[in-house]
Tab-separated table of C-alpha atoms and ligand atoms in Angstrom:
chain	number	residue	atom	x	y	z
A	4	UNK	CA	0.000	0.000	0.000
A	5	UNK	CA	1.655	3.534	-1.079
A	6	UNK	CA	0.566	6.275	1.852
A	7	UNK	CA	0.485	8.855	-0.151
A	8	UNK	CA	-2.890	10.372	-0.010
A	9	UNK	CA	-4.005	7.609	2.602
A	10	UNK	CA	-5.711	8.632	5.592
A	11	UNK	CA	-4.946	7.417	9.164
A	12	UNK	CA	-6.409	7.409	12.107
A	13	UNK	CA	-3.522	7.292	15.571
A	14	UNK	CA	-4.565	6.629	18.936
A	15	UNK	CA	-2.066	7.577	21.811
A	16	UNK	CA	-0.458	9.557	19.189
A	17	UNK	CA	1.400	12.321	21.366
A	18	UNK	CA	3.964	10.477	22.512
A	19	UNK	CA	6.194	7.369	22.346
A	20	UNK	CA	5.421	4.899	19.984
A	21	UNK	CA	2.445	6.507	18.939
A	22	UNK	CA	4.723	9.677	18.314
A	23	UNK	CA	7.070	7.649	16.085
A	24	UNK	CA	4.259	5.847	13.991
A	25	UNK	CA	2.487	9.436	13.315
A	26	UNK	CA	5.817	10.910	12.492
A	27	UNK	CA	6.910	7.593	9.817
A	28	UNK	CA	3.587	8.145	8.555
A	29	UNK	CA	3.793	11.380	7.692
A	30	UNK	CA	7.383	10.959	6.164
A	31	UNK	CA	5.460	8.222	3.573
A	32	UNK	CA	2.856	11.350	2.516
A	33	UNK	CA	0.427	9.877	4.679
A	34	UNK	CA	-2.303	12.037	6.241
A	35	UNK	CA	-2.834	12.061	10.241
A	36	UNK	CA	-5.413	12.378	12.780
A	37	UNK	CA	-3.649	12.447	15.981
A	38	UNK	CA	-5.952	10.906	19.058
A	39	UNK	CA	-4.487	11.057	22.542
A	40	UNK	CA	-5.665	12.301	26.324
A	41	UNK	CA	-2.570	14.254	26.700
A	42	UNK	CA	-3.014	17.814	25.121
A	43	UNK	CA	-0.035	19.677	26.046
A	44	UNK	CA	2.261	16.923	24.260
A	45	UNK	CA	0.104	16.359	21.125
A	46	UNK	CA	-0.037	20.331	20.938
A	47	UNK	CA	4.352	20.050	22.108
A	48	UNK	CA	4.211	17.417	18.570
A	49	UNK	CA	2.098	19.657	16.284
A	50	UNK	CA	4.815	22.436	16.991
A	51	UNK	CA	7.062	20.112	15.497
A	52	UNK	CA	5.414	18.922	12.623
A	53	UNK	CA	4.651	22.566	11.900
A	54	UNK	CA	8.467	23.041	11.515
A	55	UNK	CA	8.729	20.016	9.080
A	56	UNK	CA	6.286	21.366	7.071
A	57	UNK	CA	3.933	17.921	7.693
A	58	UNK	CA	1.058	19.997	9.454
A	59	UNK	CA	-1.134	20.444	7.332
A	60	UNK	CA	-1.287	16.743	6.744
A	61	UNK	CA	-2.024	16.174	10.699
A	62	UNK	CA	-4.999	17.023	12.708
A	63	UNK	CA	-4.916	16.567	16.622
A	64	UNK	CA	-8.573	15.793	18.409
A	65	UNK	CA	-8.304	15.258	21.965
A	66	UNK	CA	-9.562	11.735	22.710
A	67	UNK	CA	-10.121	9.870	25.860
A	68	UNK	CA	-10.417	6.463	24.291
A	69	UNK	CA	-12.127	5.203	27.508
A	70	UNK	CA	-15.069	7.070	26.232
A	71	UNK	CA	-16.371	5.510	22.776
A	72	UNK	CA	-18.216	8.491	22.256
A	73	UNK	CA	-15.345	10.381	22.240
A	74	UNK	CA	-13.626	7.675	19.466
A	75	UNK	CA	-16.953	7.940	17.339
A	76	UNK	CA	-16.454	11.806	17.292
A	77	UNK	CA	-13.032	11.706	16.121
A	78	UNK	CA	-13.598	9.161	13.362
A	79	UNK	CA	-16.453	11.438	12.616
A	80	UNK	CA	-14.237	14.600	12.483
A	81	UNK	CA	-11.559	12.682	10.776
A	82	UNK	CA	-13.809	11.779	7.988
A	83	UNK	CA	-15.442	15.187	7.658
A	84	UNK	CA	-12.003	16.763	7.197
A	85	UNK	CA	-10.157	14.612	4.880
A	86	UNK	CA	-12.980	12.336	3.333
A	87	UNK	CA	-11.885	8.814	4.927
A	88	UNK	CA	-10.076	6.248	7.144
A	89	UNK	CA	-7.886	4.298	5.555
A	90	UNK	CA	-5.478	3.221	8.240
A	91	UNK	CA	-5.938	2.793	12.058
A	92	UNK	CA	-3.541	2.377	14.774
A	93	UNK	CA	-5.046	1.560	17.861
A	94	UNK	CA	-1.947	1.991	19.825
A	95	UNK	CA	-3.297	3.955	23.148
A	96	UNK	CA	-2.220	1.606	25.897
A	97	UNK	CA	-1.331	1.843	29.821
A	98	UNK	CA	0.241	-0.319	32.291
A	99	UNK	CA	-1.576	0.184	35.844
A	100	UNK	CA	-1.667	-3.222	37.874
A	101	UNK	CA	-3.205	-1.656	40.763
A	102	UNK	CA	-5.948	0.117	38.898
A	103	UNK	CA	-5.988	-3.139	36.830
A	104	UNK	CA	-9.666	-2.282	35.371
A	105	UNK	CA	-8.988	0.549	33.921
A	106	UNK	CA	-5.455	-1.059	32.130
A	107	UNK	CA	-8.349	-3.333	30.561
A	108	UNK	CA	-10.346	-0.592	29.241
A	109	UNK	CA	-7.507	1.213	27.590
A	110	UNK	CA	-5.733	-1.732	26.439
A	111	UNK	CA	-8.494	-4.059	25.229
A	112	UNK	CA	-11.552	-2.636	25.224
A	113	UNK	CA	-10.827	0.648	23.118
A	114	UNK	CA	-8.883	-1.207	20.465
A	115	UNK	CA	-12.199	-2.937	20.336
A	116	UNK	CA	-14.400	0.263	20.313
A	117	UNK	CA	-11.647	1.219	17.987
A	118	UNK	CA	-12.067	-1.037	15.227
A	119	UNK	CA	-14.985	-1.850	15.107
A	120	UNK	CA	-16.022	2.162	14.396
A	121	UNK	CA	-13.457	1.645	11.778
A	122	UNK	CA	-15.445	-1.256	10.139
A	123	UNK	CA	-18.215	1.057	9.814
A	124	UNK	CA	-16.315	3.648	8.063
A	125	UNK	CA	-13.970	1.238	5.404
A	126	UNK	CA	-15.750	-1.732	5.696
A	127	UNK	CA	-16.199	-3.183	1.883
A	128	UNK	CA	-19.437	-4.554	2.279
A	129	UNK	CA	-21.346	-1.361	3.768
A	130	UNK	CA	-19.598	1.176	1.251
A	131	UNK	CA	-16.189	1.431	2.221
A	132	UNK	CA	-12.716	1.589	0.696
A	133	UNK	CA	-11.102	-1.308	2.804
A	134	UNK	CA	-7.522	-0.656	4.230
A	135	UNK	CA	-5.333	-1.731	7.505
A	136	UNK	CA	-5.582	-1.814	10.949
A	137	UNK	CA	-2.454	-2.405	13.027
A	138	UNK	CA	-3.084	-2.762	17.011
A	139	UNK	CA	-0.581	-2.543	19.189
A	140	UNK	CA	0.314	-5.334	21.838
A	141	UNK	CA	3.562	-6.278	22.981
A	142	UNK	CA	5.688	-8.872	23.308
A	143	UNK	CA	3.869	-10.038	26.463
A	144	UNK	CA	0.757	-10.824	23.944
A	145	UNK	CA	2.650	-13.906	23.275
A	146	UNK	CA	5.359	-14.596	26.460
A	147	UNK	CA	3.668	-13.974	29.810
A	148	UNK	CA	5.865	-11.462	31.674
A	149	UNK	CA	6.420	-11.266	35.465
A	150	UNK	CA	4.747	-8.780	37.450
A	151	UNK	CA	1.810	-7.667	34.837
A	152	UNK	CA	-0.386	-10.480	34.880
A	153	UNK	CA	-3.244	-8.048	33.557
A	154	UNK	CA	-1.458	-6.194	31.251
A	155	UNK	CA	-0.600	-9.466	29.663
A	156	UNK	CA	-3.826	-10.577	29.993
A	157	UNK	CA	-4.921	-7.262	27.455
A	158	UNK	CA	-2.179	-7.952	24.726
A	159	UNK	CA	-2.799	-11.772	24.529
A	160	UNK	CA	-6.213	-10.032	24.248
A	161	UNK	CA	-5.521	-7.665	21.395
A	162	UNK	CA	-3.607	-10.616	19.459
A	163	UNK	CA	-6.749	-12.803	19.940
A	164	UNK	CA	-8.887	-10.131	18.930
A	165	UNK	CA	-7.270	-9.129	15.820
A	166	UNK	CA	-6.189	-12.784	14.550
A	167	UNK	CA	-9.871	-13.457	14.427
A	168	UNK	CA	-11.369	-10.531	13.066
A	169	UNK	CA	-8.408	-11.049	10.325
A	170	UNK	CA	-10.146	-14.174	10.184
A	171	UNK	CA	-13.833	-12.896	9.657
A	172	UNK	CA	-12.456	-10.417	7.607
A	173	UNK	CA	-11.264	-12.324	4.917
A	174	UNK	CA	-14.196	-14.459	5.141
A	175	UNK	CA	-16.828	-11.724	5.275
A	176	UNK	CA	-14.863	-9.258	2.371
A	177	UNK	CA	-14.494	-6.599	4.811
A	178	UNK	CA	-11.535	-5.786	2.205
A	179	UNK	CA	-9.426	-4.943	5.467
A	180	UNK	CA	-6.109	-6.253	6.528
A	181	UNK	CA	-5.539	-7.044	10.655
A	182	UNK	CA	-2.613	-7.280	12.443
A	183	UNK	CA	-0.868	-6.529	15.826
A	184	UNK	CA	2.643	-5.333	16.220
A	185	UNK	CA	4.564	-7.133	19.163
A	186	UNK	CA	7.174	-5.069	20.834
A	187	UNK	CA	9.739	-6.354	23.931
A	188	UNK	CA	10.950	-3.176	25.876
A	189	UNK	CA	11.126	0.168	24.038
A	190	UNK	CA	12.088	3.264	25.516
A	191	UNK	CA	9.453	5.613	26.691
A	192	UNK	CA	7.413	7.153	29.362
A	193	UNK	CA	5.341	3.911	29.708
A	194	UNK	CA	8.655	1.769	30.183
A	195	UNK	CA	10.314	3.595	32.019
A	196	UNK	CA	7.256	4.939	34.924
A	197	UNK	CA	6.444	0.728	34.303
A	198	UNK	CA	8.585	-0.585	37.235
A	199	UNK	CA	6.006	2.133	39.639
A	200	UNK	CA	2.875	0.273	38.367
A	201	UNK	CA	3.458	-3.115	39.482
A	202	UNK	CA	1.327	-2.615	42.502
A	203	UNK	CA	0.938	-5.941	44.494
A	204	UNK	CA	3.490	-7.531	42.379
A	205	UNK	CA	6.384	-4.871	42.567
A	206	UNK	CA	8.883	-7.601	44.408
A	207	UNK	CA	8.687	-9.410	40.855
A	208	UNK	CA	10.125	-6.261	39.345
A	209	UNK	CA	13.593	-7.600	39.920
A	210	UNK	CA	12.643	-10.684	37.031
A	211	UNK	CA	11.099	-8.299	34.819
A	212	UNK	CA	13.882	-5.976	34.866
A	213	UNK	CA	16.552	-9.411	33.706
A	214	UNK	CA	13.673	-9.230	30.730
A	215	UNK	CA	15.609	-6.021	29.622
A	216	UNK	CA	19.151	-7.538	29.205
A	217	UNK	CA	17.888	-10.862	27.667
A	218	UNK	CA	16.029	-9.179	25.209
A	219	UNK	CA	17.045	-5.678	24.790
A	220	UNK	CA	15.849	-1.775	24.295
A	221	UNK	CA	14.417	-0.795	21.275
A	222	UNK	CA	13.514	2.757	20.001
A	223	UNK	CA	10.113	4.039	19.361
A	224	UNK	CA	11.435	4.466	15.965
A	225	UNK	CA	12.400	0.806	15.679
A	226	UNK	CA	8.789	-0.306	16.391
A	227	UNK	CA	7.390	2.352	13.749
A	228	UNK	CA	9.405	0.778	11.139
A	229	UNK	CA	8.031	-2.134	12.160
A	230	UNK	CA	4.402	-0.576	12.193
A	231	UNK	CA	4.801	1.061	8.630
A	232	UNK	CA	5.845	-2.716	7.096
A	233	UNK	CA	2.405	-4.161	8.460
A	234	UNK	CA	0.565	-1.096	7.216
A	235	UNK	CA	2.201	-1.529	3.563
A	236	UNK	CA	2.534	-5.440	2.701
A	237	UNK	CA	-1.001	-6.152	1.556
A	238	UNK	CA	0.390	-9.465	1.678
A	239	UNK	CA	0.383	-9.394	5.332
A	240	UNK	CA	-3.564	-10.209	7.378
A	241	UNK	CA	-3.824	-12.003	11.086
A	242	UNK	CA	-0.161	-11.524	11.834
A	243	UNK	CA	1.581	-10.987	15.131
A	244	UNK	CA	5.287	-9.876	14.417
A	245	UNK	CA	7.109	-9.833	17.856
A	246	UNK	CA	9.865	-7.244	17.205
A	247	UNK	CA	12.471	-7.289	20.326
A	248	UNK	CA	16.278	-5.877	20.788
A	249	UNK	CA	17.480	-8.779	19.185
A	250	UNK	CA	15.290	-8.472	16.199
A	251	UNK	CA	11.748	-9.559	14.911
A	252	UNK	CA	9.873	-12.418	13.899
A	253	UNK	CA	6.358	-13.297	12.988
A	254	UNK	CA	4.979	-15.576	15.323
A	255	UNK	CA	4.065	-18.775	14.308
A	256	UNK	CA	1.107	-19.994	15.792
A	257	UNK	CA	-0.190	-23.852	16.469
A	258	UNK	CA	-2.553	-24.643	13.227
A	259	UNK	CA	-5.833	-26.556	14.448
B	14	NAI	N1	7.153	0.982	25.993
B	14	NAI	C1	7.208	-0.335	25.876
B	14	NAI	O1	8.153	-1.011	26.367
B	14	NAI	C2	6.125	-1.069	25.157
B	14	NAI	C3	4.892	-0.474	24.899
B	14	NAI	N2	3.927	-1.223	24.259
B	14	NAI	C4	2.609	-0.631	23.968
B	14	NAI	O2	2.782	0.460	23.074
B	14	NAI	C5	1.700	1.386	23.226
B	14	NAI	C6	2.260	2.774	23.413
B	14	NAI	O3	3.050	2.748	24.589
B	14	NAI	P1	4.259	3.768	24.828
B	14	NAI	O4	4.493	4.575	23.618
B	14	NAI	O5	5.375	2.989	25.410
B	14	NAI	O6	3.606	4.647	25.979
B	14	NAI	P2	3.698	6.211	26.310
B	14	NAI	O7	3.138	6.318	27.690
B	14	NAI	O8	5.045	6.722	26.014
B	14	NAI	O9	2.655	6.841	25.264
B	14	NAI	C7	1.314	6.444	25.339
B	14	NAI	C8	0.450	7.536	24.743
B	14	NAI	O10	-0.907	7.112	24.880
B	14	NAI	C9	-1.659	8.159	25.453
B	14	NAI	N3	-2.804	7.634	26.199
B	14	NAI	C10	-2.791	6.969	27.378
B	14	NAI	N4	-4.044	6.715	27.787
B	14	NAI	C11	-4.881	7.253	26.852
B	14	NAI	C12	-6.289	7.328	26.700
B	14	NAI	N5	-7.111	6.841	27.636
B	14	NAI	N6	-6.778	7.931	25.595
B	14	NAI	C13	-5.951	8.443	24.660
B	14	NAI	N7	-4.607	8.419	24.739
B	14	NAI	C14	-4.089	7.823	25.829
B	14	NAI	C15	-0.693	8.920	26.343
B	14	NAI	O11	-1.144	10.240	26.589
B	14	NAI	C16	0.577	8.868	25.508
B	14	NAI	O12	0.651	9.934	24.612
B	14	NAI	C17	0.889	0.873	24.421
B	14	NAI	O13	-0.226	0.131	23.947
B	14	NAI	C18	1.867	-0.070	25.136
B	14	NAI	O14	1.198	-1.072	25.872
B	14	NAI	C19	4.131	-2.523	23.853
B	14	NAI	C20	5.329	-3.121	24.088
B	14	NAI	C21	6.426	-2.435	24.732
B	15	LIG	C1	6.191	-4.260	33.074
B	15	LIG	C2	5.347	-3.819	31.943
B	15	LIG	C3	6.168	-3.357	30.768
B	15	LIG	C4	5.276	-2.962	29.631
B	15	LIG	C5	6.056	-2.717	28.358
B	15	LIG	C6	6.110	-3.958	27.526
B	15	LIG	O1	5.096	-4.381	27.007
B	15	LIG	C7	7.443	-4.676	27.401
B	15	LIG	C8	7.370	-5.975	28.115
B	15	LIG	C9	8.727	-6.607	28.304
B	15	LIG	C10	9.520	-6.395	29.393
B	15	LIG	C11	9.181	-5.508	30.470
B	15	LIG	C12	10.105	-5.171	31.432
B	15	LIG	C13	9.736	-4.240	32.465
B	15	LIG	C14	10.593	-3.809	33.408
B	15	LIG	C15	10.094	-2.823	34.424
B	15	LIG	O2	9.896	-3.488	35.634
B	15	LIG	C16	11.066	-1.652	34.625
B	15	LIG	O3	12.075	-2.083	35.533
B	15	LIG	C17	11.735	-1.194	33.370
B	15	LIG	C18	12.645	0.017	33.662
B	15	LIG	C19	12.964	0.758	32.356
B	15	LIG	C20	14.413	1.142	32.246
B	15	LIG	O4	15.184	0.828	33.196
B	15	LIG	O5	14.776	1.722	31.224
């Protein structure tokens, strides 16, 4: 798929990963709606793109994606301003293993909300154009990891999730291609504020920390990279590609 001229849709797009996927997306002549909580960094990111001439092909709208009202009016405003969705991110994620509920409704349940608003709007069968939606777990989607037994529990989620509507997808014509990007540690906010939001299971921080040296620290930019080759082989539907320090690899899961 060439970006240029394609529309996408970011959530938790001020920062971090999110940041770097916008910011690659942009660089491929994509255009940008930028959905996060956190105004004073999206506005911090639209001051940059302003100086790299890329913003007036990105829109911020404040989004709480705990509120799917608040999703539905940003698709809504994304699609009155530049026509379509083509691409989605769902990439808005938290880890919180006290407030453990609320971890599942940002992790899980609004790449749920997210998508399926996005079937409405590309969706084949009801009018649509098709396109790609890439949802971000992690690597503990696939390999449990110490200390976050809920936050693991929400990325085996999203993996789940998107392998099967992937699934229905291609069965149903939806004309849309699934997949969820896997990473192992990555540098940000999130990572680094992590070993704080272990809550009953902080004395396990010790094994997640030996996670770190076995598998490495990657970039934000590392995982966008990653992101924009999911968004762009239309060869690739239902995939989880774990990308670690080490490098990546597509996960090969048991056939029935
Ligand atoms: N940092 C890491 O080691 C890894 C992160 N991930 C996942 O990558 C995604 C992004 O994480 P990072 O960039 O590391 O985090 P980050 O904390 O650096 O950035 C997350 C962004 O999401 C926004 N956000 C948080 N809650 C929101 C909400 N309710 N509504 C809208 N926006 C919201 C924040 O304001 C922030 O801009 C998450 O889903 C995370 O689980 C996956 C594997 C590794
Ligand atoms: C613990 C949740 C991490 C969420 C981010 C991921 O999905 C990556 C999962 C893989 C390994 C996680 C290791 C976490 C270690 C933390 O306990 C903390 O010690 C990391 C400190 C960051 C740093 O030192 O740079």
């Amino acid at each position: 798929m060439a970006l240029s001229g394609k529309i996408a849709v970011v959530t938790g797009a001020a920062m971090g990963i999110g940041k770097a996927i916008t910011e690659i997306l942009l660089q491929n002549g994509a255009t940008v709606a930028l959905l996060d909580v956190n105004e004073p960094a999206a506005k911090a990111l639209m001051d940059e793109l302003q100086n790299k001439n890329e913003k007036d092909r990105a829109l911020f709208l404040k989004c709480d994606v705990e509120s799917e009202e608040q999703i539905q009016a940003a698709f809504q405003k994304t699609i009155e301003t530049f026509g379509r969705v083509d691409i989605l991110c769902n990439n808005a994620g938290i880890v919180d293993e006290t407030n453990w509920k609320k971890t599942i409704s940002i992790n899980l349940e609004a790449v749920i909300s997210g998508t399926y608003l996005a079937l409405e709007h590309m969706n084949k069968m009801t009018g649509g154009q098709g396109g790609v939606i890439v949802n971000t777990a992690s690597m503990t989607g696939v390999y449990p990891v110490q200390g976050c037994p809920v936050y693991t529990a929400t990325k085996h989620g999203v993996v789940g999730f998107t392998r099967a509507m992937a699934i229905n997808s291609t069965a149903s014509g939806y004309g849309i291609r699934l997949n969820a990007i896997c990473p192992g540690p990555v540098k940000t906010e999130l990572l680094n504020n992590s070993s704080l939001k272990l809550g009953q299971f902080s004395p396990l921080q010790q094994s997640a920390n030996q996670i770190l040296e076995v598998m490495g620290i990657l970039s934000a930019s590392d995982v966008a990279e990653a992101v924009l080759e999911l968004v762009t082989d239309e060869t690739k539907n239902g995939e989880a590609l774990v990308i670690l320090g080490k490098g990546k690899h597509f996960v090969a899961f048991p056939s029935m």
